[in-house]
């Protein structure tokens, strides 16, 4: 689950991470009082779930309160396009008015889970304000790493090593190591999957402050963090993914045109791979799960067909706990409700497969039977090619 910058800073501040003073506004007129409260000269920052906002025109410096109102009016309601939003962009519904700081240096600090090591890793770089992927590609030695156990926190010697690597000294060294310990604690305590501070800045008066902040949290752990769960902004999420989440479906929208409904994450990934092998492009990842009901299957099928980019559907079910006849009835019910208008290929194997095939055969649906996964993938790619 992603949150906005202002929300990420709110979480970090609880743990002692220094952040700029700021005020969230949803109306341009509110920017004047916010700017006056923060000293007049402020930064106006669009709040969307994407990076690169500055390059897209979503972060601007205001010289005075009147200028803040003007800039807030320009940013609120705009469709902000960045590398992370895609060409469709995101509508800005709120802006953060933040105090302007006397910046000396821009650095990078972040934590992400390194699955190959089985531990979170704190990454630091002297090259802040840039996309970390670009730094890693052009100068991998510029990224410093420190692995730590989230239950134990970041060892002091690791924080010192990172601080030395960032060339911090004096008060900034002390403030930097303190901030690193706070960031590690926040990561572990909140079941985060990502914290990124880019840039982390040092100021001319010796402070170290998280000028920007990005955070993502483990969806499966949010039952432990109702305060963070309450930060979820459905306006920032893909509508089909929001609809799928109502039925506890594991759904992720992709850029292709072949909708996939599969049971089991491994089989779902294999299905997407084999569709690409035969020259097609999957439109989604959709795992209906091992304990899916007929209603849940029907909901999954409706979500698939609600995507206008879907030009064909592949249902690939290997029945274990999930019964093939139950899946078949769910598909039939949903197809009748939404009036199926694209090629449908179904491959069923496993528990009650004969009954499932009978249900489909007697449904009157115009469908293609796949004899095995490869055959099903080849047939759906061909059917979509003919239809287009």
mmCIF file of C-alpha atoms in Angstrom:
data_model
loop_
_atom_site.group_PDB
_atom_site.id
_atom_site.type_symbol
_atom_site.label_atom_id
_atom_site.label_comp_id
_atom_site.label_asym_id
_atom_site.label_seq_id
_atom_site.Cartn_x
_atom_site.Cartn_y
_atom_site.Cartn_z
ATOM 1 C CA UNK A 1 0.000 0.000 0.000
ATOM 2 C CA UNK A 2 1.394 3.377 -1.055
ATOM 3 C CA UNK A 3 0.832 6.646 0.774
ATOM 4 C CA UNK A 4 1.372 10.296 -0.079
ATOM 5 C CA UNK A 5 4.518 12.221 0.743
ATOM 6 C CA UNK A 6 2.851 14.157 3.546
ATOM 7 C CA UNK A 7 1.609 10.892 5.072
ATOM 8 C CA UNK A 8 5.024 9.234 4.812
ATOM 9 C CA UNK A 9 6.521 12.224 6.616
ATOM 10 C CA UNK A 10 3.856 11.994 9.294
ATOM 11 C CA UNK A 11 4.851 8.364 9.957
ATOM 12 C CA UNK A 12 8.575 9.150 9.922
ATOM 13 C CA UNK A 13 8.170 12.116 12.249
ATOM 14 C CA UNK A 14 6.671 9.818 14.902
ATOM 15 C CA UNK A 15 10.018 8.017 15.013
ATOM 16 C CA UNK A 16 12.126 11.139 15.205
ATOM 17 C CA UNK A 17 13.027 11.623 11.552
ATOM 18 C CA UNK A 18 13.412 15.366 10.972
ATOM 19 C CA UNK A 19 11.013 16.663 8.306
ATOM 20 C CA UNK A 20 10.167 20.201 7.124
ATOM 21 C CA UNK A 21 7.179 21.986 8.591
ATOM 22 C CA UNK A 22 4.255 21.718 6.220
ATOM 23 C CA UNK A 23 0.525 22.223 5.788
ATOM 24 C CA UNK A 24 -1.740 20.182 3.491
ATOM 25 C CA UNK A 25 -4.305 22.151 1.459
ATOM 26 C CA UNK A 26 -7.015 21.135 -0.983
ATOM 27 C CA UNK A 27 -8.056 24.641 -2.040
ATOM 28 C CA UNK A 28 -5.725 27.279 -3.471
ATOM 29 C CA UNK A 29 -7.073 29.966 -1.133
ATOM 30 C CA UNK A 30 -5.861 27.948 1.854
ATOM 31 C CA UNK A 31 -2.283 28.313 0.635
ATOM 32 C CA UNK A 32 -2.043 31.938 1.809
ATOM 33 C CA UNK A 33 -2.573 31.208 5.493
ATOM 34 C CA UNK A 34 -0.301 28.169 5.239
ATOM 35 C CA UNK A 35 2.500 30.200 3.670
ATOM 36 C CA UNK A 36 2.145 32.990 6.238
ATOM 37 C CA UNK A 37 2.345 30.432 9.022
ATOM 38 C CA UNK A 38 5.503 28.903 7.517
ATOM 39 C CA UNK A 39 7.407 32.131 6.963
ATOM 40 C CA UNK A 40 6.228 33.366 3.584
ATOM 41 C CA UNK A 41 8.717 31.670 1.257
ATOM 42 C CA UNK A 42 7.458 28.118 0.704
ATOM 43 C CA UNK A 43 7.512 25.141 -1.634
ATOM 44 C CA UNK A 44 4.220 24.063 -3.222
ATOM 45 C CA UNK A 45 4.239 20.297 -3.834
ATOM 46 C CA UNK A 46 1.670 18.188 -5.668
ATOM 47 C CA UNK A 47 0.611 15.092 -3.742
ATOM 48 C CA UNK A 48 0.201 12.030 -5.946
ATOM 49 C CA UNK A 49 1.500 8.463 -5.662
ATOM 50 C CA UNK A 50 4.412 8.974 -8.058
ATOM 51 C CA UNK A 51 7.940 10.316 -8.157
ATOM 52 C CA UNK A 52 9.376 12.809 -10.624
ATOM 53 C CA UNK A 53 6.782 15.410 -9.672
ATOM 54 C CA UNK A 54 9.252 18.281 -9.937
ATOM 55 C CA UNK A 55 10.161 17.451 -13.533
ATOM 56 C CA UNK A 56 6.459 17.309 -14.381
ATOM 57 C CA UNK A 57 5.762 20.779 -12.979
ATOM 58 C CA UNK A 58 4.286 19.606 -9.699
ATOM 59 C CA UNK A 59 6.845 21.162 -7.323
ATOM 60 C CA UNK A 60 7.395 24.931 -7.348
ATOM 61 C CA UNK A 61 8.971 27.567 -5.119
ATOM 62 C CA UNK A 62 6.758 30.455 -3.982
ATOM 63 C CA UNK A 63 8.399 33.732 -2.924
ATOM 64 C CA UNK A 64 5.472 34.962 -0.836
ATOM 65 C CA UNK A 65 1.936 33.995 0.272
ATOM 66 C CA UNK A 66 0.261 35.512 -2.807
ATOM 67 C CA UNK A 67 2.619 33.576 -5.043
ATOM 68 C CA UNK A 68 1.801 30.420 -3.075
ATOM 69 C CA UNK A 69 -1.907 30.906 -3.821
ATOM 70 C CA UNK A 70 -1.129 31.378 -7.507
ATOM 71 C CA UNK A 71 1.028 28.268 -7.730
ATOM 72 C CA UNK A 72 -1.399 26.145 -5.710
ATOM 73 C CA UNK A 73 -4.132 27.190 -8.136
ATOM 74 C CA UNK A 74 -1.991 26.069 -11.067
ATOM 75 C CA UNK A 75 -1.139 22.681 -9.552
ATOM 76 C CA UNK A 76 -4.472 21.706 -7.983
ATOM 77 C CA UNK A 77 -6.622 19.989 -10.582
ATOM 78 C CA UNK A 78 -3.803 19.547 -13.088
ATOM 79 C CA UNK A 79 -3.103 16.168 -14.647
ATOM 80 C CA UNK A 80 0.478 15.564 -13.628
ATOM 81 C CA UNK A 81 2.450 13.275 -15.933
ATOM 82 C CA UNK A 82 5.703 11.673 -14.777
ATOM 83 C CA UNK A 83 7.663 8.535 -15.666
ATOM 84 C CA UNK A 84 5.851 6.704 -12.887
ATOM 85 C CA UNK A 85 2.302 7.778 -13.774
ATOM 86 C CA UNK A 86 2.444 6.753 -17.406
ATOM 87 C CA UNK A 87 1.108 8.984 -20.202
ATOM 88 C CA UNK A 88 -2.360 9.161 -18.647
ATOM 89 C CA UNK A 89 -1.001 11.022 -15.595
ATOM 90 C CA UNK A 90 -2.705 11.609 -12.262
ATOM 91 C CA UNK A 91 -5.085 14.372 -11.224
ATOM 92 C CA UNK A 92 -3.716 16.455 -8.333
ATOM 93 C CA UNK A 93 -6.315 16.787 -5.572
ATOM 94 C CA UNK A 94 -4.118 18.109 -2.751
ATOM 95 C CA UNK A 95 -0.872 20.013 -2.351
ATOM 96 C CA UNK A 96 1.629 20.275 0.478
ATOM 97 C CA UNK A 97 2.767 23.774 1.401
ATOM 98 C CA UNK A 98 6.180 23.372 2.985
ATOM 99 C CA UNK A 99 8.763 25.698 4.463
ATOM 100 C CA UNK A 100 11.727 26.546 2.212
ATOM 101 C CA UNK A 101 14.980 25.372 3.764
ATOM 102 C CA UNK A 102 18.564 26.697 3.490
ATOM 103 C CA UNK A 103 19.851 23.633 1.624
ATOM 104 C CA UNK A 104 23.549 22.876 1.608
ATOM 105 C CA UNK A 105 23.745 19.358 0.099
ATOM 106 C CA UNK A 106 21.318 16.845 -1.384
ATOM 107 C CA UNK A 107 21.794 13.164 -0.480
ATOM 108 C CA UNK A 108 19.869 9.915 -0.828
ATOM 109 C CA UNK A 109 18.704 7.495 1.870
ATOM 110 C CA UNK A 110 16.300 4.601 1.572
ATOM 111 C CA UNK A 111 15.364 1.132 2.810
ATOM 112 C CA UNK A 112 14.008 -1.741 0.766
ATOM 113 C CA UNK A 113 13.812 -5.495 1.268
ATOM 114 C CA UNK A 114 16.610 -7.406 -0.464
ATOM 115 C CA UNK A 115 14.956 -10.757 -1.114
ATOM 116 C CA UNK A 116 18.210 -12.410 -2.158
ATOM 117 C CA UNK A 117 19.697 -11.680 1.285
ATOM 118 C CA UNK A 118 16.489 -12.059 3.271
ATOM 119 C CA UNK A 119 17.023 -8.739 5.067
ATOM 120 C CA UNK A 120 16.147 -5.094 4.549
ATOM 121 C CA UNK A 121 19.003 -2.985 3.254
ATOM 122 C CA UNK A 122 19.591 0.693 3.958
ATOM 123 C CA UNK A 123 21.023 2.428 0.907
ATOM 124 C CA UNK A 124 22.766 5.794 0.915
ATOM 125 C CA UNK A 125 24.350 7.931 -1.760
ATOM 126 C CA UNK A 126 25.963 11.336 -2.092
ATOM 127 C CA UNK A 127 23.959 11.776 -5.286
ATOM 128 C CA UNK A 128 20.584 12.877 -3.944
ATOM 129 C CA UNK A 129 17.844 14.427 -6.024
ATOM 130 C CA UNK A 130 18.459 11.907 -8.819
ATOM 131 C CA UNK A 131 16.582 8.698 -9.544
ATOM 132 C CA UNK A 132 18.425 5.960 -7.680
ATOM 133 C CA UNK A 133 18.088 3.627 -10.679
ATOM 134 C CA UNK A 134 20.116 6.075 -12.782
ATOM 135 C CA UNK A 135 22.800 6.309 -10.104
ATOM 136 C CA UNK A 136 22.967 2.517 -9.847
ATOM 137 C CA UNK A 137 23.313 2.147 -13.623
ATOM 138 C CA UNK A 138 25.904 4.867 -14.124
ATOM 139 C CA UNK A 139 27.934 4.613 -10.916
ATOM 140 C CA UNK A 140 27.031 1.555 -8.785
ATOM 141 C CA UNK A 141 29.917 2.219 -6.377
ATOM 142 C CA UNK A 142 28.179 5.440 -5.370
ATOM 143 C CA UNK A 143 25.466 3.454 -3.557
ATOM 144 C CA UNK A 144 26.419 2.400 -0.031
ATOM 145 C CA UNK A 145 24.549 -0.504 1.566
ATOM 146 C CA UNK A 146 23.975 -1.720 5.116
ATOM 147 C CA UNK A 147 21.887 -4.831 5.865
ATOM 148 C CA UNK A 148 20.102 -5.071 9.201
ATOM 149 C CA UNK A 149 17.636 -7.184 11.161
ATOM 150 C CA UNK A 150 14.366 -5.201 11.465
ATOM 151 C CA UNK A 151 13.777 -6.653 14.938
ATOM 152 C CA UNK A 152 17.155 -5.415 16.180
ATOM 153 C CA UNK A 153 17.447 -2.194 14.228
ATOM 154 C CA UNK A 154 20.468 -0.689 12.532
ATOM 155 C CA UNK A 155 23.759 -1.325 14.376
ATOM 156 C CA UNK A 156 25.509 1.923 15.372
ATOM 157 C CA UNK A 157 28.676 1.031 13.467
ATOM 158 C CA UNK A 158 26.638 0.629 10.271
ATOM 159 C CA UNK A 159 25.037 4.047 10.713
ATOM 160 C CA UNK A 160 28.480 5.570 11.280
ATOM 161 C CA UNK A 161 29.860 3.846 8.196
ATOM 162 C CA UNK A 162 27.038 5.228 6.053
ATOM 163 C CA UNK A 163 27.423 8.687 7.546
ATOM 164 C CA UNK A 164 31.162 8.671 6.797
ATOM 165 C CA UNK A 165 30.369 7.536 3.258
ATOM 166 C CA UNK A 166 28.020 10.491 2.854
ATOM 167 C CA UNK A 167 30.853 12.767 4.053
ATOM 168 C CA UNK A 168 28.835 14.064 6.983
ATOM 169 C CA UNK A 169 30.737 15.761 9.789
ATOM 170 C CA UNK A 170 30.157 17.616 13.048
ATOM 171 C CA UNK A 171 26.520 18.229 13.971
ATOM 172 C CA UNK A 172 25.388 16.836 10.613
ATOM 173 C CA UNK A 173 27.152 13.528 11.363
ATOM 174 C CA UNK A 174 25.322 13.172 14.676
ATOM 175 C CA UNK A 175 21.999 14.198 13.165
ATOM 176 C CA UNK A 176 22.500 11.862 10.216
ATOM 177 C CA UNK A 177 23.211 8.754 12.280
ATOM 178 C CA UNK A 178 20.261 9.548 14.550
ATOM 179 C CA UNK A 179 18.009 9.860 11.510
ATOM 180 C CA UNK A 180 19.242 6.528 10.132
ATOM 181 C CA UNK A 181 18.392 4.718 13.365
ATOM 182 C CA UNK A 182 14.944 6.337 13.365
ATOM 183 C CA UNK A 183 14.346 5.346 9.741
ATOM 184 C CA UNK A 184 15.301 1.721 10.444
ATOM 185 C CA UNK A 185 12.947 1.611 13.440
ATOM 186 C CA UNK A 186 10.105 3.069 11.393
ATOM 187 C CA UNK A 187 10.671 0.483 8.663
ATOM 188 C CA UNK A 188 10.563 -2.473 11.033
ATOM 189 C CA UNK A 189 7.741 -1.288 13.279
ATOM 190 C CA UNK A 190 5.320 -0.347 10.495
ATOM 191 C CA UNK A 191 5.798 -3.431 8.274
ATOM 192 C CA UNK A 192 7.036 -1.183 5.506
ATOM 193 C CA UNK A 193 8.248 -2.518 2.179
ATOM 194 C CA UNK A 194 9.894 0.758 1.156
ATOM 195 C CA UNK A 195 11.037 4.010 2.690
ATOM 196 C CA UNK A 196 12.837 6.432 0.410
ATOM 197 C CA UNK A 197 14.134 9.896 1.255
ATOM 198 C CA UNK A 198 15.229 11.629 -1.920
ATOM 199 C CA UNK A 199 16.591 14.076 -1.327
ATOM 200 C CA UNK A 200 17.842 13.898 2.217
ATOM 201 C CA UNK A 201 19.327 17.352 2.729
ATOM 202 C CA UNK A 202 21.861 18.962 4.980
ATOM 203 C CA UNK A 203 21.229 22.619 5.744
ATOM 204 C CA UNK A 204 23.617 25.488 6.154
ATOM 205 C CA UNK A 205 22.876 25.481 9.890
ATOM 206 C CA UNK A 206 23.903 21.821 10.343
ATOM 207 C CA UNK A 207 20.552 20.014 10.258
ATOM 208 C CA UNK A 208 19.772 16.797 8.352
ATOM 209 C CA UNK A 209 16.196 16.720 7.070
ATOM 210 C CA UNK A 210 14.006 14.454 4.931
ATOM 211 C CA UNK A 211 13.051 16.937 2.229
ATOM 212 C CA UNK A 212 10.997 14.335 0.399
ATOM 213 C CA UNK A 213 9.657 10.953 1.477
ATOM 214 C CA UNK A 214 8.107 7.961 -0.213
ATOM 215 C CA UNK A 215 6.671 4.956 1.619
ATOM 216 C CA UNK A 216 4.967 1.664 0.819
ATOM 217 C CA UNK A 217 3.617 -0.857 3.313
ATOM 218 C CA UNK A 218 2.853 -4.575 3.266
ATOM 219 C CA UNK A 219 -0.860 -4.938 2.472
ATOM 220 C CA UNK A 220 -1.023 -8.206 4.384
ATOM 221 C CA UNK A 221 0.152 -6.525 7.594
ATOM 222 C CA UNK A 222 -2.205 -3.563 7.599
ATOM 223 C CA UNK A 223 -4.560 -5.276 10.044
ATOM 224 C CA UNK A 224 -1.876 -4.407 12.607
ATOM 225 C CA UNK A 225 -1.736 -0.746 11.571
ATOM 226 C CA UNK A 226 -5.210 0.729 11.340
ATOM 227 C CA UNK A 227 -3.749 4.248 11.418
ATOM 228 C CA UNK A 228 -1.708 3.588 8.279
ATOM 229 C CA UNK A 229 -4.537 1.662 6.627
ATOM 230 C CA UNK A 230 -6.672 4.784 7.065
ATOM 231 C CA UNK A 231 -4.175 6.662 4.865
ATOM 232 C CA UNK A 232 -5.153 4.633 1.792
ATOM 233 C CA UNK A 233 -6.228 6.914 -1.059
ATOM 234 C CA UNK A 234 -8.452 5.035 -3.491
ATOM 235 C CA UNK A 235 -8.324 7.947 -5.957
ATOM 236 C CA UNK A 236 -4.648 7.133 -6.513
ATOM 237 C CA UNK A 237 -5.196 3.456 -7.254
ATOM 238 C CA UNK A 238 -6.184 1.678 -10.443
ATOM 239 C CA UNK A 239 -10.035 1.441 -10.292
ATOM 240 C CA UNK A 240 -10.070 -2.212 -11.366
ATOM 241 C CA UNK A 241 -7.560 -3.096 -8.651
ATOM 242 C CA UNK A 242 -9.755 -1.333 -6.104
ATOM 243 C CA UNK A 243 -12.793 -3.291 -7.281
ATOM 244 C CA UNK A 244 -10.846 -6.562 -7.164
ATOM 245 C CA UNK A 245 -9.674 -5.845 -3.617
ATOM 246 C CA UNK A 246 -13.309 -5.820 -2.460
ATOM 247 C CA UNK A 247 -13.411 -9.549 -3.195
ATOM 248 C CA UNK A 248 -9.880 -10.277 -1.872
ATOM 249 C CA UNK A 249 -8.674 -10.978 -5.392
ATOM 250 C CA UNK A 250 -4.966 -10.746 -6.185
ATOM 251 C CA UNK A 251 -5.262 -8.530 -9.266
ATOM 252 C CA UNK A 252 -2.714 -6.274 -10.942
ATOM 253 C CA UNK A 253 -3.501 -4.479 -14.181
ATOM 254 C CA UNK A 254 -0.886 -4.722 -16.933
ATOM 255 C CA UNK A 255 -0.521 -3.178 -20.386
ATOM 256 C CA UNK A 256 -1.545 -6.092 -22.620
ATOM 257 C CA UNK A 257 -4.858 -7.209 -24.139
ATOM 258 C CA UNK A 258 -5.316 -10.825 -22.984
ATOM 259 C CA UNK A 259 -7.121 -11.138 -19.677
ATOM 260 C CA UNK A 260 -5.962 -14.007 -17.455
ATOM 261 C CA UNK A 261 -7.893 -15.743 -14.690
ATOM 262 C CA UNK A 262 -5.824 -18.374 -12.888
ATOM 263 C CA UNK A 263 -5.703 -20.068 -9.489
ATOM 264 C CA UNK A 264 -2.316 -19.904 -7.789
ATOM 265 C CA UNK A 265 0.339 -17.210 -8.082
ATOM 266 C CA UNK A 266 2.909 -19.550 -9.635
ATOM 267 C CA UNK A 267 0.496 -20.786 -12.275
ATOM 268 C CA UNK A 268 -0.582 -17.186 -12.939
ATOM 269 C CA UNK A 269 3.009 -16.122 -13.625
ATOM 270 C CA UNK A 270 3.599 -19.180 -15.809
ATOM 271 C CA UNK A 271 0.417 -18.361 -17.729
ATOM 272 C CA UNK A 272 1.595 -14.817 -18.404
ATOM 273 C CA UNK A 273 4.977 -16.133 -19.527
ATOM 274 C CA UNK A 274 3.492 -18.622 -21.978
ATOM 275 C CA UNK A 275 1.136 -16.011 -23.432
ATOM 276 C CA UNK A 276 4.192 -13.866 -24.165
ATOM 277 C CA UNK A 277 5.987 -16.920 -25.558
ATOM 278 C CA UNK A 278 3.270 -17.230 -28.206
ATOM 279 C CA UNK A 279 3.431 -13.536 -29.061
ATOM 280 C CA UNK A 280 0.646 -12.162 -26.875
ATOM 281 C CA UNK A 281 0.599 -9.654 -24.029
ATOM 282 C CA UNK A 282 -1.197 -10.333 -20.716
ATOM 283 C CA UNK A 283 -3.592 -7.608 -19.581
ATOM 284 C CA UNK A 284 -3.382 -8.521 -15.923
ATOM 285 C CA UNK A 285 -2.189 -10.785 -13.165
ATOM 286 C CA UNK A 286 -5.205 -12.394 -11.497
ATOM 287 C CA UNK A 287 -5.017 -15.160 -8.917
ATOM 288 C CA UNK A 288 -8.476 -16.152 -7.675
ATOM 289 C CA UNK A 289 -6.868 -18.177 -4.872
ATOM 290 C CA UNK A 290 -7.159 -21.729 -3.672
ATOM 291 C CA UNK A 291 -10.394 -21.246 -1.733
ATOM 292 C CA UNK A 292 -12.345 -19.254 -4.305
ATOM 293 C CA UNK A 293 -16.140 -19.434 -4.275
ATOM 294 C CA UNK A 294 -18.430 -19.292 -7.296
ATOM 295 C CA UNK A 295 -19.264 -15.692 -6.414
ATOM 296 C CA UNK A 296 -15.590 -14.780 -6.190
ATOM 297 C CA UNK A 297 -14.869 -16.364 -9.568
ATOM 298 C CA UNK A 298 -17.784 -14.466 -11.082
ATOM 299 C CA UNK A 299 -16.470 -11.227 -9.576
ATOM 300 C CA UNK A 300 -13.013 -11.932 -10.985
ATOM 301 C CA UNK A 301 -14.448 -12.503 -14.443
ATOM 302 C CA UNK A 302 -16.434 -9.260 -14.256
ATOM 303 C CA UNK A 303 -13.288 -7.352 -13.277
ATOM 304 C CA UNK A 304 -11.430 -8.851 -16.252
ATOM 305 C CA UNK A 305 -14.113 -7.861 -18.725
ATOM 306 C CA UNK A 306 -14.447 -4.366 -17.244
ATOM 307 C CA UNK A 307 -11.028 -3.551 -18.668
ATOM 308 C CA UNK A 308 -11.620 -2.040 -22.139
ATOM 309 C CA UNK A 309 -8.147 -3.094 -23.252
ATOM 310 C CA UNK A 310 -9.034 -6.800 -22.886
ATOM 311 C CA UNK A 311 -9.603 -8.321 -26.330
ATOM 312 C CA UNK A 312 -9.564 -11.952 -25.238
ATOM 313 C CA UNK A 313 -9.672 -14.018 -22.031
ATOM 314 C CA UNK A 314 -7.783 -17.112 -20.931
ATOM 315 C CA UNK A 315 -9.159 -19.046 -17.963
ATOM 316 C CA UNK A 316 -6.475 -21.465 -16.781
ATOM 317 C CA UNK A 317 -7.550 -23.512 -13.750
ATOM 318 C CA UNK A 318 -5.834 -26.487 -12.186
ATOM 319 C CA UNK A 319 -8.366 -27.799 -9.700
ATOM 320 C CA UNK A 320 -7.046 -28.915 -6.368
ATOM 321 C CA UNK A 321 -8.968 -27.354 -3.529
ATOM 322 C CA UNK A 322 -10.760 -25.253 -6.140
ATOM 323 C CA UNK A 323 -13.277 -27.402 -8.036
ATOM 324 C CA UNK A 324 -13.396 -27.039 -11.798
ATOM 325 C CA UNK A 325 -17.205 -27.250 -11.885
ATOM 326 C CA UNK A 326 -17.471 -24.352 -9.425
ATOM 327 C CA UNK A 327 -15.117 -22.238 -11.543
ATOM 328 C CA UNK A 328 -17.105 -23.098 -14.658
ATOM 329 C CA UNK A 329 -20.388 -21.990 -13.043
ATOM 330 C CA UNK A 330 -18.793 -18.721 -11.929
ATOM 331 C CA UNK A 331 -17.512 -18.020 -15.435
ATOM 332 C CA UNK A 332 -20.901 -18.810 -16.981
ATOM 333 C CA UNK A 333 -22.750 -16.586 -14.499
ATOM 334 C CA UNK A 334 -20.445 -13.638 -15.076
ATOM 335 C CA UNK A 335 -20.331 -14.077 -18.852
ATOM 336 C CA UNK A 336 -24.131 -14.039 -19.013
ATOM 337 C CA UNK A 337 -24.274 -10.930 -16.829
ATOM 338 C CA UNK A 338 -21.739 -8.837 -18.760
ATOM 339 C CA UNK A 339 -22.493 -10.319 -22.191
ATOM 340 C CA UNK A 340 -19.191 -11.768 -23.299
ATOM 341 C CA UNK A 341 -18.014 -10.100 -26.504
ATOM 342 C CA UNK A 342 -14.395 -11.248 -26.784
ATOM 343 C CA UNK A 343 -12.799 -14.648 -27.489
ATOM 344 C CA UNK A 344 -12.755 -16.914 -24.429
ATOM 345 C CA UNK A 345 -10.350 -19.832 -24.084
ATOM 346 C CA UNK A 346 -10.786 -22.172 -21.098
ATOM 347 C CA UNK A 347 -8.366 -24.800 -19.857
ATOM 348 C CA UNK A 348 -9.580 -26.897 -16.915
ATOM 349 C CA UNK A 349 -7.759 -29.759 -15.234
ATOM 350 C CA UNK A 350 -8.106 -31.446 -11.848
ATOM 351 C CA UNK A 351 -10.937 -31.836 -9.353
ATOM 352 C CA UNK A 352 -14.373 -32.303 -11.000
ATOM 353 C CA UNK A 353 -12.943 -31.413 -14.413
ATOM 354 C CA UNK A 354 -15.512 -33.471 -16.357
ATOM 355 C CA UNK A 355 -18.397 -31.757 -14.573
ATOM 356 C CA UNK A 356 -16.776 -28.389 -15.238
ATOM 357 C CA UNK A 357 -16.438 -29.130 -18.939
ATOM 358 C CA UNK A 358 -20.068 -30.259 -19.046
ATOM 359 C CA UNK A 359 -21.219 -26.986 -17.435
ATOM 360 C CA UNK A 360 -19.295 -24.990 -20.034
ATOM 361 C CA UNK A 361 -20.486 -27.148 -22.933
ATOM 362 C CA UNK A 362 -24.145 -26.736 -21.935
ATOM 363 C CA UNK A 363 -23.842 -23.014 -21.218
ATOM 364 C CA UNK A 364 -24.192 -21.912 -24.813
ATOM 365 C CA UNK A 365 -21.101 -19.721 -24.468
ATOM 366 C CA UNK A 366 -18.967 -19.261 -27.565
ATOM 367 C CA UNK A 367 -15.722 -20.543 -26.094
ATOM 368 C CA UNK A 368 -12.597 -22.402 -27.136
ATOM 369 C CA UNK A 369 -11.344 -25.372 -25.121
ATOM 370 C CA UNK A 370 -7.628 -25.498 -24.401
ATOM 371 C CA UNK A 371 -6.046 -28.967 -24.245
ATOM 372 C CA UNK A 372 -3.198 -28.119 -21.900
ATOM 373 C CA UNK A 373 -1.640 -24.792 -20.975
ATOM 374 C CA UNK A 374 0.474 -24.324 -24.099
ATOM 375 C CA UNK A 375 -2.449 -25.137 -26.384
ATOM 376 C CA UNK A 376 -4.714 -22.724 -24.490
ATOM 377 C CA UNK A 377 -2.179 -19.894 -24.679
ATOM 378 C CA UNK A 378 -1.548 -20.439 -28.391
ATOM 379 C CA UNK A 379 -5.289 -20.484 -29.090
ATOM 380 C CA UNK A 380 -6.087 -17.279 -27.175
ATOM 381 C CA UNK A 381 -3.247 -15.380 -28.871
ATOM 382 C CA UNK A 382 -4.469 -16.585 -32.262
ATOM 383 C CA UNK A 383 -8.095 -15.749 -31.455
ATOM 384 C CA UNK A 384 -7.217 -12.223 -30.374
ATOM 385 C CA UNK A 385 -5.143 -11.782 -33.529
ATOM 386 C CA UNK A 386 -8.077 -12.824 -35.715
ATOM 387 C CA UNK A 387 -10.531 -10.616 -33.799
ATOM 388 C CA UNK A 388 -8.354 -7.546 -34.208
#
